[in-house]
Amino acid sequence: MATIQRPEEIFSALTEDYKKLYQNDLISIILYGSGAGQDYKPGKSDLNFLIVLSENAVDQLDRALDTVARWRKKNVAIPLIMTRSYIDTSLDAFPLEFLTMKNSYRVVYGDDVLREISFDMNHVRLQCEREIKGKLLLLREGFMGTQGKQKRIQELIAASITAFTAIFHGLLYMKGTEIPTTKQEIIEKCSENIPIRSDVFMTCLDIKEGKKVYPSNIKDFFTDYLAEVGRLWKFVDTMEV
């Protein structure tokens, strides 16, 4: 199956599929994440869509089962299905997810439901702290299960770094700093505003992307990674908003 070189190649067909399924109950289709920005890599990046339905249609998900399965074969991820009310009432519980989404998105069809959303600084700080502490525990636990093997440690690092990109979104938002669109720029911008080592997180990102730049002693590098996560936690814990 042909690789999707540019996300907009599928906008028309995808929209028609969901319009046939939900007609006037389809409020919005939004592409978000790497596909909406400069991080998109054809054949590697999933295309992530938010589909906003009416309250009447959101319980009729079975209509879309075949459509979702067909688009999955083209590297289109299973979409997030929401209603306007779900979005409006979730900004306090999941500010990082919506903040990350809002930073890189394109409206494919319908209303721009993300344009006017805003976030309470205290909610953002609380989720940042909760996420960092949770990831720190998971990284420690995960390391104990690697048996010190390089491949397993690399897999652990690769699986964890995406969450920190979202956390960095939140920290930059609280700092009142413009949030870049690429992961590398986000890490660099964060290191300019927060006392963290950008080189450690950049290496984690390289490992995630499969670049052959692994540290010669992966265990020592992982220790540095844990130390930076710990510093990040202490910074957020004392951060005033």
Coordinates of N, CA and C in Angstrom, one line a residue:
M1 N 0.8 -1.2 0.0 CA 0.0 0.0 0.0 C 0.9 1.2 0.0
A2 N 0.5 2.2 -0.8 CA 1.4 3.4 -1.0 C 1.5 4.2 0.3
T3 N 2.7 4.7 0.5 CA 3.0 5.5 1.7 C 2.4 6.9 1.5
I4 N 1.8 7.4 2.6 CA 1.2 8.8 2.5 C 2.3 9.7 2.7
Q5 N 2.7 10.4 1.6 CA 3.8 11.4 1.7 C 3.4 12.7 2.4
R6 N 2.2 13.1 2.2 CA 1.7 14.4 2.8 C 0.4 14.1 3.4
P7 N 0.1 14.4 4.6 CA -1.2 14.1 5.2 C -2.4 14.6 4.5
E8 N -2.2 15.8 3.8 CA -3.4 16.4 3.1 C -3.9 15.5 1.9
E9 N -3.0 14.6 1.5 CA -3.4 13.7 0.4 C -4.7 12.9 0.8
I10 N -4.9 12.7 2.1 CA -6.1 11.8 2.5 C -7.2 12.6 3.1
F11 N -7.1 13.9 3.2 CA -8.1 14.7 3.9 C -9.5 14.5 3.2
S12 N -9.5 14.6 1.9 CA -10.8 14.6 1.2 C -11.5 13.2 1.4
A13 N -10.8 12.1 1.2 CA -11.3 10.8 1.3 C -11.7 10.5 2.7
L14 N -10.9 10.8 3.7 CA -11.2 10.6 5.1 C -12.5 11.4 5.5
T15 N -12.5 12.6 5.1 CA -13.7 13.4 5.4 C -15.0 12.8 4.8
E16 N -14.9 12.4 3.6 CA -16.1 11.8 3.0 C -16.6 10.5 3.7
D17 N -15.6 9.7 4.1 CA -16.0 8.5 4.9 C -16.7 8.8 6.1
Y18 N -16.3 9.8 6.9 CA -16.9 10.1 8.2 C -18.2 10.9 8.0
K19 N -18.3 11.7 6.9 CA -19.5 12.4 6.6 C -20.6 11.4 6.2
K20 N -20.3 10.4 5.5 CA -21.2 9.3 5.1 C -21.7 8.6 6.4
L21 N -20.9 8.4 7.3 CA -21.2 7.7 8.5 C -22.1 8.5 9.5
Y22 N -21.7 9.8 9.6 CA -22.4 10.6 10.7 C -23.1 11.8 10.2
Q23 N -23.0 12.2 9.0 CA -23.7 13.3 8.4 C -23.7 14.5 9.2
N24 N -24.8 15.1 9.6 CA -24.8 16.3 10.4 C -24.3 16.2 11.8
D25 N -24.2 15.0 12.3 CA -23.7 14.7 13.6 C -22.1 14.8 13.7
L26 N -21.5 15.0 12.5 CA -20.1 15.1 12.5 C -19.8 16.6 12.6
I27 N -19.1 17.0 13.7 CA -18.9 18.4 14.0 C -17.5 18.9 13.5
S28 N -16.5 18.0 13.7 CA -15.2 18.4 13.3 C -14.3 17.2 13.1
I29 N -13.3 17.4 12.2 CA -12.2 16.4 12.1 C -10.9 17.2 12.2
I30 N -10.0 16.9 13.1 CA -8.8 17.6 13.3 C -7.6 16.7 13.3
L31 N -6.6 17.0 12.5 CA -5.3 16.3 12.5 C -4.4 17.0 13.6
Y32 N -3.8 16.2 14.4 CA -3.0 16.7 15.5 C -1.7 15.9 15.6
G33 N -0.7 16.5 16.3 CA 0.5 15.7 16.5 C 1.5 15.9 15.3
S34 N 2.4 15.0 15.2 CA 3.5 15.1 14.2 C 3.0 15.3 12.8
G35 N 1.9 14.7 12.4 CA 1.3 14.8 11.1 C 0.9 16.3 10.8
A36 N 0.7 17.1 11.8 CA 0.2 18.5 11.5 C 1.4 19.4 11.6
G37 N 2.6 18.9 11.8 CA 3.8 19.8 11.9 C 5.0 19.3 11.2
Q38 N 6.1 19.7 11.6 CA 7.4 19.4 10.8 C 8.0 18.0 11.2
D39 N 7.4 17.4 12.2 CA 8.0 16.1 12.7 C 7.5 14.9 11.9
Y40 N 6.6 15.1 10.9 CA 6.0 14.0 10.2 C 7.0 13.3 9.3
K41 N 7.0 12.0 9.5 CA 7.9 11.1 8.7 C 7.1 10.1 7.9
P42 N 7.0 10.2 6.6 CA 6.2 9.3 5.8 C 6.6 7.9 6.0
G43 N 5.6 7.0 6.3 CA 5.8 5.6 6.5 C 6.2 5.2 7.9
K44 N 6.5 6.2 8.7 CA 6.9 6.0 10.1 C 5.9 6.6 11.1
S45 N 5.5 7.8 10.8 CA 4.6 8.5 11.7 C 3.2 8.1 11.5
D46 N 2.5 7.8 12.6 CA 1.0 7.7 12.5 C 0.4 9.0 12.3
L47 N -0.8 9.0 11.6 CA -1.6 10.2 11.5 C -2.7 10.1 12.5
N48 N -2.7 11.1 13.4 CA -3.6 11.1 14.5 C -4.8 12.1 14.3
F49 N -6.0 11.7 14.4 CA -7.1 12.5 14.2 C -8.0 12.6 15.4
L50 N -8.5 13.8 15.7 CA -9.6 14.0 16.7 C -10.9 14.2 15.9
I51 N -11.9 13.3 16.2 CA -13.2 13.4 15.6 C -14.2 13.8 16.6
V52 N -14.9 15.0 16.4 CA -15.8 15.5 17.3 C -17.2 15.2 16.8
L53 N -18.0 14.5 17.6 CA -19.4 14.1 17.2 C -20.4 14.8 18.1
S54 N -21.6 14.8 17.7 CA -22.7 15.3 18.5 C -23.0 14.3 19.7
E55 N -23.7 14.8 20.7 CA -24.0 13.9 21.8 C -24.8 12.7 21.4
N56 N -25.6 12.9 20.3 CA -26.5 11.8 19.9 C -25.7 10.7 19.2
A57 N -24.6 11.1 18.5 CA -23.9 10.2 17.7 C -22.7 9.5 18.4
V58 N -22.3 10.1 19.5 CA -21.1 9.5 20.1 C -21.2 8.1 20.7
D59 N -22.5 7.7 20.9 CA -22.7 6.3 21.3 C -22.9 5.3 20.2
Q60 N -22.7 5.8 19.0 CA -22.9 5.0 17.8 C -21.6 4.7 17.1
L61 N -20.6 4.3 17.9 CA -19.2 4.1 17.4 C -19.2 2.9 16.5
D62 N -20.1 1.9 16.6 CA -20.0 0.7 15.8 C -20.1 1.0 14.3
R63 N -20.7 2.2 14.0 CA -20.8 2.6 12.6 C -19.4 2.7 11.9
A64 N -18.4 3.1 12.7 CA -17.1 3.4 12.2 C -16.1 2.3 12.2
L65 N -16.5 1.1 12.7 CA -15.5 0.0 12.9 C -14.8 -0.3 11.6
D66 N -15.5 -0.5 10.5 CA -14.9 -0.9 9.2 C -14.1 0.2 8.7
T67 N -14.5 1.4 8.8 CA -13.8 2.6 8.3 C -12.5 2.8 9.1
V68 N -12.5 2.6 10.4 CA -11.3 2.7 11.2 C -10.3 1.6 10.8
A69 N -10.8 0.4 10.6 CA -9.9 -0.7 10.2 C -9.2 -0.5 8.9
R70 N -10.0 0.1 8.0 CA -9.5 0.3 6.6 C -8.4 1.4 6.6
W71 N -8.6 2.5 7.4 CA -7.6 3.5 7.5 C -6.4 3.1 8.3
R72 N -6.5 2.2 9.2 CA -5.4 1.7 10.0 C -4.3 1.1 9.1
K73 N -4.8 0.5 8.0 CA -3.8 -0.1 7.0 C -3.0 0.9 6.3
K74 N -3.3 2.2 6.5 CA -2.6 3.3 5.8 C -1.8 4.1 6.8
N75 N -1.6 3.6 8.0 CA -0.9 4.3 9.1 C -1.7 5.4 9.7
V76 N -3.0 5.4 9.6 CA -3.9 6.3 10.3 C -4.3 5.7 11.6
A77 N -3.9 6.4 12.7 CA -4.2 5.8 14.0 C -5.7 5.8 14.3
I78 N -6.1 4.9 15.2 CA -7.5 4.9 15.7 C -7.8 6.3 16.2
P79 N -8.8 7.0 15.7 CA -9.1 8.3 16.1 C -9.6 8.5 17.6
L80 N -9.3 9.7 18.1 CA -9.9 10.0 19.4 C -11.4 10.6 19.0
I81 N -12.3 10.0 19.7 CA -13.7 10.4 19.5 C -14.2 11.2 20.7
M82 N -14.6 12.4 20.5 CA -15.0 13.3 21.6 C -16.3 14.1 21.3
T83 N -16.9 14.7 22.2 CA -17.9 15.7 22.0 C -17.4 17.0 22.5
R84 N -18.1 18.1 22.2 CA -17.7 19.4 22.7 C -17.7 19.5 24.2
S85 N -18.8 18.9 24.8 CA -18.9 18.9 26.3 C -17.8 18.1 26.9
Y86 N -17.3 17.0 26.3 CA -16.2 16.3 26.9 C -15.0 17.1 26.9
I87 N -14.7 17.8 25.8 CA -13.5 18.7 25.7 C -13.6 19.8 26.8
D88 N -14.7 20.5 26.8 CA -14.9 21.6 27.8 C -14.7 21.2 29.2
T89 N -15.1 20.0 29.6 CA -15.1 19.5 31.0 C -13.8 18.7 31.3
S90 N -12.9 18.6 30.3 CA -11.7 17.8 30.6 C -10.4 18.6 30.6
L91 N -10.5 19.9 30.4 CA -9.3 20.7 30.4 C -8.7 20.8 31.8
D92 N -9.4 20.6 32.8 CA -8.8 20.6 34.2 C -8.2 19.3 34.5
A93 N -8.7 18.2 33.9 CA -8.1 16.9 34.2 C -7.0 16.5 33.3
F94 N -7.0 16.9 32.0 CA -6.0 16.5 31.1 C -5.4 17.8 30.3
P95 N -5.0 18.8 31.0 CA -4.5 20.0 30.3 C -3.3 19.7 29.4
L96 N -2.4 18.8 29.8 CA -1.2 18.5 29.0 C -1.6 17.9 27.7
E97 N -2.5 17.0 27.7 CA -2.9 16.4 26.4 C -3.5 17.4 25.5
F98 N -4.4 18.2 26.0 CA -5.0 19.2 25.1 C -4.1 20.3 24.7
L99 N -3.2 20.7 25.6 CA -2.2 21.7 25.3 C -1.3 21.2 24.2
T100 N -0.8 20.0 24.3 CA 0.0 19.4 23.2 C -0.7 19.3 21.9
M101 N -2.0 19.0 22.0 CA -2.8 18.9 20.8 C -3.0 20.3 20.2
K102 N -3.2 21.3 21.0 CA -3.5 22.6 20.5 C -2.2 23.2 19.9
N103 N -1.1 22.8 20.3 CA 0.2 23.3 19.8 C 0.5 22.9 18.4
S104 N -0.1 21.8 17.9 CA 0.2 21.3 16.6 C -1.0 20.6 16.0
Y105 N -1.9 21.4 15.3 CA -3.1 20.8 14.7 C -3.5 21.5 13.5
R106 N -4.3 20.8 12.7 CA -4.9 21.4 11.5 C -6.4 20.9 11.4
V107 N -7.2 21.9 11.1 CA -8.7 21.6 11.0 C -8.9 21.0 9.6
V108 N -9.3 19.7 9.5 CA -9.6 19.1 8.3 C -11.0 19.3 7.8
Y109 N -11.9 19.3 8.7 CA -13.3 19.6 8.4 C -14.1 20.1 9.6
G110 N -15.0 21.1 9.4 CA -15.9 21.5 10.4 C -15.3 22.6 11.3
D111 N -15.8 22.6 12.5 CA -15.4 23.7 13.5 C -14.1 23.5 14.1
D112 N -13.4 24.6 14.4 CA -12.2 24.6 15.1 C -12.4 24.6 16.6
V113 N -12.6 23.4 17.1 CA -13.0 23.3 18.5 C -11.9 23.5 19.5
L114 N -10.6 23.6 19.0 CA -9.5 23.8 19.9 C -9.0 25.3 20.0
R115 N -9.5 26.1 19.1 CA -9.0 27.5 19.0 C -9.2 28.3 20.3
E116 N -10.3 28.1 20.9 CA -10.7 29.0 22.1 C -10.4 28.3 23.4
I117 N -9.9 27.1 23.5 CA -9.7 26.5 24.8 C -8.5 27.1 25.5
S118 N -8.6 27.2 26.8 CA -7.5 27.8 27.6 C -7.3 26.9 28.9
F119 N -6.2 27.2 29.6 CA -5.8 26.2 30.6 C -5.5 27.0 31.9
D120 N -5.9 26.5 33.0 CA -5.6 27.0 34.4 C -4.2 26.6 34.7
M121 N -3.3 27.6 35.1 CA -1.9 27.3 35.4 C -1.8 26.2 36.5
N122 N -2.6 26.3 37.5 CA -2.5 25.3 38.6 C -2.8 23.9 38.1
H123 N -3.8 23.8 37.2 CA -4.1 22.4 36.7 C -2.9 21.9 35.9
V124 N -2.3 22.8 35.1 CA -1.1 22.4 34.3 C 0.1 22.0 35.2
R125 N 0.3 22.8 36.2 CA 1.5 22.5 37.1 C 1.2 21.1 37.8
L126 N 0.0 20.9 38.3 CA -0.3 19.7 39.0 C -0.2 18.5 38.1
Q127 N -0.6 18.6 36.9 CA -0.4 17.4 36.0 C 1.0 17.2 35.7
C128 N 1.8 18.3 35.5 CA 3.2 18.1 35.2 C 3.9 17.4 36.4
E129 N 3.6 17.8 37.6 CA 4.2 17.1 38.8 C 3.8 15.7 38.8
R130 N 2.5 15.4 38.6 CA 2.0 14.0 38.7 C 2.7 13.2 37.6
E131 N 2.8 13.7 36.4 CA 3.4 12.9 35.3 C 4.9 12.7 35.6
I132 N 5.6 13.7 36.0 CA 7.0 13.5 36.3 C 7.3 12.5 37.4
K133 N 6.5 12.6 38.4 CA 6.7 11.6 39.5 C 6.4 10.2 39.1
G134 N 5.3 10.1 38.3 CA 4.9 8.8 37.9 C 5.9 8.2 36.9
K135 N 6.5 9.0 36.0 CA 7.5 8.5 35.1 C 8.7 8.1 35.8
L136 N 9.1 8.9 36.8 CA 10.3 8.6 37.6 C 10.2 7.2 38.2
L137 N 9.0 6.9 38.8 CA 8.8 5.6 39.4 C 8.9 4.5 38.4
L138 N 8.2 4.7 37.2 CA 8.2 3.7 36.2 C 9.5 3.5 35.6
L139 N 10.3 4.5 35.4 CA 11.7 4.4 34.9 C 12.6 3.5 35.9
R140 N 12.5 3.8 37.1 CA 13.2 3.0 38.1 C 12.8 1.5 38.1
E141 N 11.5 1.3 38.1 CA 10.9 0.0 38.0 C 11.3 -0.7 36.7
G142 N 11.2 0.0 35.6 CA 11.5 -0.6 34.3 C 13.0 -1.0 34.2
F143 N 13.9 -0.1 34.8 CA 15.3 -0.4 34.7 C 15.6 -1.7 35.5
M144 N 15.0 -1.9 36.6 CA 15.2 -3.2 37.3 C 14.8 -4.4 36.6
G145 N 13.9 -4.2 35.6 CA 13.5 -5.4 34.8 C 14.3 -5.6 33.5
T146 N 15.3 -4.7 33.2 CA 16.1 -4.8 32.0 C 17.3 -5.8 32.1
Q147 N 17.6 -6.2 33.3 CA 18.8 -7.0 33.6 C 20.1 -6.3 33.1
G148 N 20.0 -5.0 33.0 CA 21.2 -4.3 32.5 C 21.5 -4.4 31.1
K149 N 20.6 -5.0 30.3 CA 20.9 -5.3 28.9 C 20.6 -4.0 28.0
Q150 N 21.6 -3.7 27.2 CA 21.5 -2.5 26.4 C 20.2 -2.3 25.6
K151 N 19.8 -3.4 24.9 CA 18.6 -3.3 24.1 C 17.4 -2.9 24.9
R152 N 17.3 -3.6 26.1 CA 16.1 -3.3 26.9 C 16.1 -1.9 27.5
I153 N 17.3 -1.5 27.8 CA 17.4 -0.1 28.4 C 17.0 0.9 27.3
Q154 N 17.5 0.7 26.1 CA 17.2 1.6 24.9 C 15.7 1.6 24.7
E155 N 15.0 0.4 24.8 CA 13.6 0.3 24.6 C 12.8 1.1 25.7
L156 N 13.4 1.0 26.9 CA 12.7 1.7 28.0 C 12.8 3.2 27.8
I157 N 14.0 3.7 27.4 CA 14.2 5.1 27.1 C 13.2 5.6 26.0
A158 N 13.2 4.8 24.9 CA 12.4 5.1 23.7 C 10.9 5.2 24.1
A159 N 10.5 4.4 25.0 CA 9.1 4.3 25.3 C 8.7 5.5 26.3
S160 N 9.7 6.1 26.9 CA 9.4 7.1 27.9 C 9.5 8.6 27.5
I161 N 10.3 8.8 26.4 CA 10.6 10.2 26.1 C 9.4 11.0 25.6
T162 N 8.5 10.4 24.9 CA 7.3 11.1 24.3 C 6.6 11.8 25.4
A163 N 6.4 11.2 26.6 CA 5.7 11.8 27.7 C 6.4 13.1 28.2
F164 N 7.7 13.1 28.1 CA 8.4 14.3 28.5 C 8.2 15.5 27.6
T165 N 8.0 15.1 26.3 CA 7.7 16.2 25.3 C 6.4 16.9 25.8
A166 N 5.4 16.2 26.2 CA 4.1 16.8 26.6 C 4.4 17.6 27.9
I167 N 5.2 17.1 28.8 CA 5.5 17.8 30.0 C 6.2 19.1 29.7
F168 N 7.1 19.1 28.8 CA 7.8 20.3 28.4 C 6.8 21.3 27.8
H169 N 5.8 20.9 27.1 CA 4.8 21.8 26.6 C 4.2 22.6 27.8
G170 N 3.8 21.8 28.8 CA 3.2 22.4 30.0 C 4.1 23.4 30.7
L171 N 5.4 23.1 30.8 CA 6.3 23.9 31.5 C 6.6 25.2 30.7
L172 N 6.7 25.1 29.4 CA 6.8 26.3 28.6 C 5.6 27.2 28.7
Y173 N 4.4 26.6 28.7 CA 3.2 27.3 28.8 C 3.1 28.1 30.1
M174 N 3.6 27.5 31.2 CA 3.6 28.1 32.5 C 4.6 29.3 32.5
K175 N 5.7 29.1 31.8 CA 6.7 30.2 31.7 C 6.3 31.3 30.8
G176 N 5.2 31.2 30.1 CA 4.7 32.2 29.2 C 5.6 32.3 27.9
T177 N 6.2 31.2 27.6 CA 7.1 31.1 26.4 C 6.4 30.5 25.2
E178 N 6.7 31.0 24.1 CA 6.1 30.4 22.8 C 6.6 29.0 22.7
I179 N 5.7 28.1 22.4 CA 6.1 26.6 22.3 C 6.4 26.3 20.8
P180 N 7.6 25.8 20.6 CA 7.9 25.4 19.2 C 7.1 24.2 18.7
T181 N 7.2 23.8 17.5 CA 6.4 22.7 16.9 C 7.2 21.4 16.8
T182 N 8.5 21.5 16.8 CA 9.3 20.2 16.7 C 9.8 19.8 18.1
K183 N 10.0 18.5 18.2 CA 10.4 18.0 19.5 C 11.8 18.5 19.9
Q184 N 12.7 18.5 18.9 CA 14.0 19.0 19.2 C 14.0 20.5 19.7
E185 N 13.2 21.3 19.0 CA 13.1 22.7 19.4 C 12.5 22.9 20.8
I186 N 11.5 22.0 21.1 CA 10.9 22.1 22.4 C 11.9 21.8 23.5
I187 N 12.7 20.8 23.3 CA 13.7 20.4 24.3 C 14.7 21.6 24.5
E188 N 15.2 22.1 23.4 CA 16.1 23.2 23.5 C 15.5 24.5 24.2
K189 N 14.3 24.8 23.8 CA 13.6 25.9 24.4 C 13.4 25.7 25.9
C190 N 13.1 24.5 26.3 CA 12.9 24.2 27.7 C 14.2 24.3 28.5
S191 N 15.3 23.9 27.9 CA 16.6 24.0 28.6 C 17.0 25.4 28.8
E192 N 16.5 26.3 27.9 CA 16.8 27.8 28.1 C 16.0 28.4 29.2
N193 N 14.9 27.8 29.6 CA 14.0 28.3 30.6 C 14.0 27.6 32.0
I194 N 14.6 26.3 31.9 CA 14.5 25.4 33.1 C 15.9 24.8 33.2
P195 N 16.4 24.6 34.4 CA 17.7 24.0 34.6 C 17.7 22.5 34.4
I196 N 17.7 22.1 33.1 CA 17.8 20.7 32.7 C 18.9 20.6 31.6
R197 N 19.5 19.5 31.4 CA 20.5 19.3 30.3 C 19.8 18.8 29.0
S198 N 19.8 19.7 28.1 CA 19.1 19.3 26.8 C 19.8 18.2 26.1
D199 N 21.1 18.0 26.3 CA 21.8 16.9 25.6 C 21.3 15.5 26.0
V200 N 20.9 15.4 27.3 CA 20.4 14.1 27.8 C 19.1 13.8 27.1
F201 N 18.2 14.8 27.1 CA 16.8 14.5 26.5 C 16.9 14.4 24.9
M202 N 17.9 15.1 24.3 CA 18.1 15.0 22.9 C 18.6 13.6 22.5
T203 N 19.5 13.0 23.4 CA 19.9 11.7 23.1 C 18.8 10.7 23.3
C204 N 17.9 10.9 24.3 CA 16.7 10.0 24.4 C 15.9 10.1 23.2
L205 N 15.7 11.3 22.6 CA 14.9 11.4 21.4 C 15.5 10.7 20.2
D206 N 16.9 10.8 20.1 CA 17.6 10.1 19.1 C 17.4 8.6 19.2
I207 N 17.4 8.1 20.4 CA 17.2 6.6 20.6 C 15.8 6.3 20.2
K208 N 14.8 7.1 20.5 CA 13.4 6.9 20.2 C 13.3 6.8 18.6
E209 N 14.0 7.7 17.9 CA 13.9 7.8 16.5 C 14.8 6.8 15.8
G210 N 15.5 5.9 16.5 CA 16.3 4.9 15.9 C 17.6 5.3 15.3
K211 N 18.1 6.5 15.7 CA 19.4 6.9 15.2 C 20.5 6.2 15.9
K212 N 21.6 5.9 15.2 CA 22.7 5.1 15.8 C 23.7 6.0 16.5
V213 N 23.2 6.5 17.6 CA 24.1 7.4 18.4 C 24.0 7.0 19.9
Y214 N 23.9 5.7 20.1 CA 23.7 5.3 21.5 C 25.0 5.5 22.3
P215 N 24.8 5.9 23.6 CA 25.9 6.1 24.5 C 26.7 4.8 24.6
S216 N 28.1 4.9 24.7 CA 28.9 3.7 24.9 C 28.5 2.9 26.1
N217 N 28.2 3.6 27.2 CA 27.8 2.9 28.4 C 26.3 3.3 28.7
I218 N 25.4 2.5 28.2 CA 24.0 2.8 28.3 C 23.5 2.9 29.8
K219 N 24.1 2.1 30.6 CA 23.7 2.2 32.0 C 24.1 3.5 32.7
D220 N 25.3 4.0 32.4 CA 25.7 5.3 32.9 C 24.8 6.4 32.4
F221 N 24.5 6.3 31.1 CA 23.6 7.3 30.5 C 22.2 7.3 31.1
F222 N 21.7 6.1 31.4 CA 20.4 6.0 32.0 C 20.4 6.6 33.4
T223 N 21.5 6.5 34.1 CA 21.6 7.1 35.4 C 21.5 8.6 35.3
D224 N 22.2 9.2 34.2 CA 22.1 10.6 34.0 C 20.6 11.0 33.6
Y225 N 20.0 10.2 32.9 CA 18.6 10.4 32.5 C 17.7 10.5 33.8
L226 N 17.9 9.5 34.7 CA 17.1 9.5 35.9 C 17.4 10.8 36.7
A227 N 18.7 11.2 36.7 CA 19.0 12.4 37.5 C 18.3 13.6 36.9
E228 N 18.2 13.7 35.6 CA 17.6 14.9 35.0 C 16.1 14.9 35.3
V229 N 15.5 13.7 35.3 CA 14.1 13.6 35.6 C 13.8 14.0 37.1
G230 N 14.8 13.6 37.9 CA 14.7 14.0 39.3 C 14.8 15.5 39.5
R231 N 15.7 16.1 38.8 CA 15.9 17.6 38.8 C 14.6 18.3 38.3
L232 N 14.0 17.7 37.3 CA 12.8 18.3 36.7 C 11.7 18.2 37.7
W233 N 11.6 17.1 38.4 CA 10.5 17.0 39.5 C 10.7 18.0 40.6
K234 N 12.0 18.2 41.1 CA 12.2 19.2 42.1 C 11.9 20.6 41.7
F235 N 12.2 20.9 40.4 CA 11.9 22.2 39.9 C 10.4 22.5 39.9
V236 N 9.6 21.5 39.4 CA 8.2 21.7 39.3 C 7.6 21.7 40.6
D237 N 8.1 20.9 41.6 CA 7.6 20.9 42.9 C 7.6 22.2 43.6
T238 N 8.6 23.0 43.3 CA 8.7 24.3 43.9 C 8.3 25.5 43.0
M239 N 7.8 25.2 41.9 CA 7.4 26.2 40.9 C 6.2 26.9 41.3
E240 N 6.2 28.2 41.3 CA 5.0 29.1 41.6 C 4.3 29.5 40.3
V241 N 3.0 29.4 40.3 CA 2.2 29.9 39.2 C 1.3 30.9 39.5

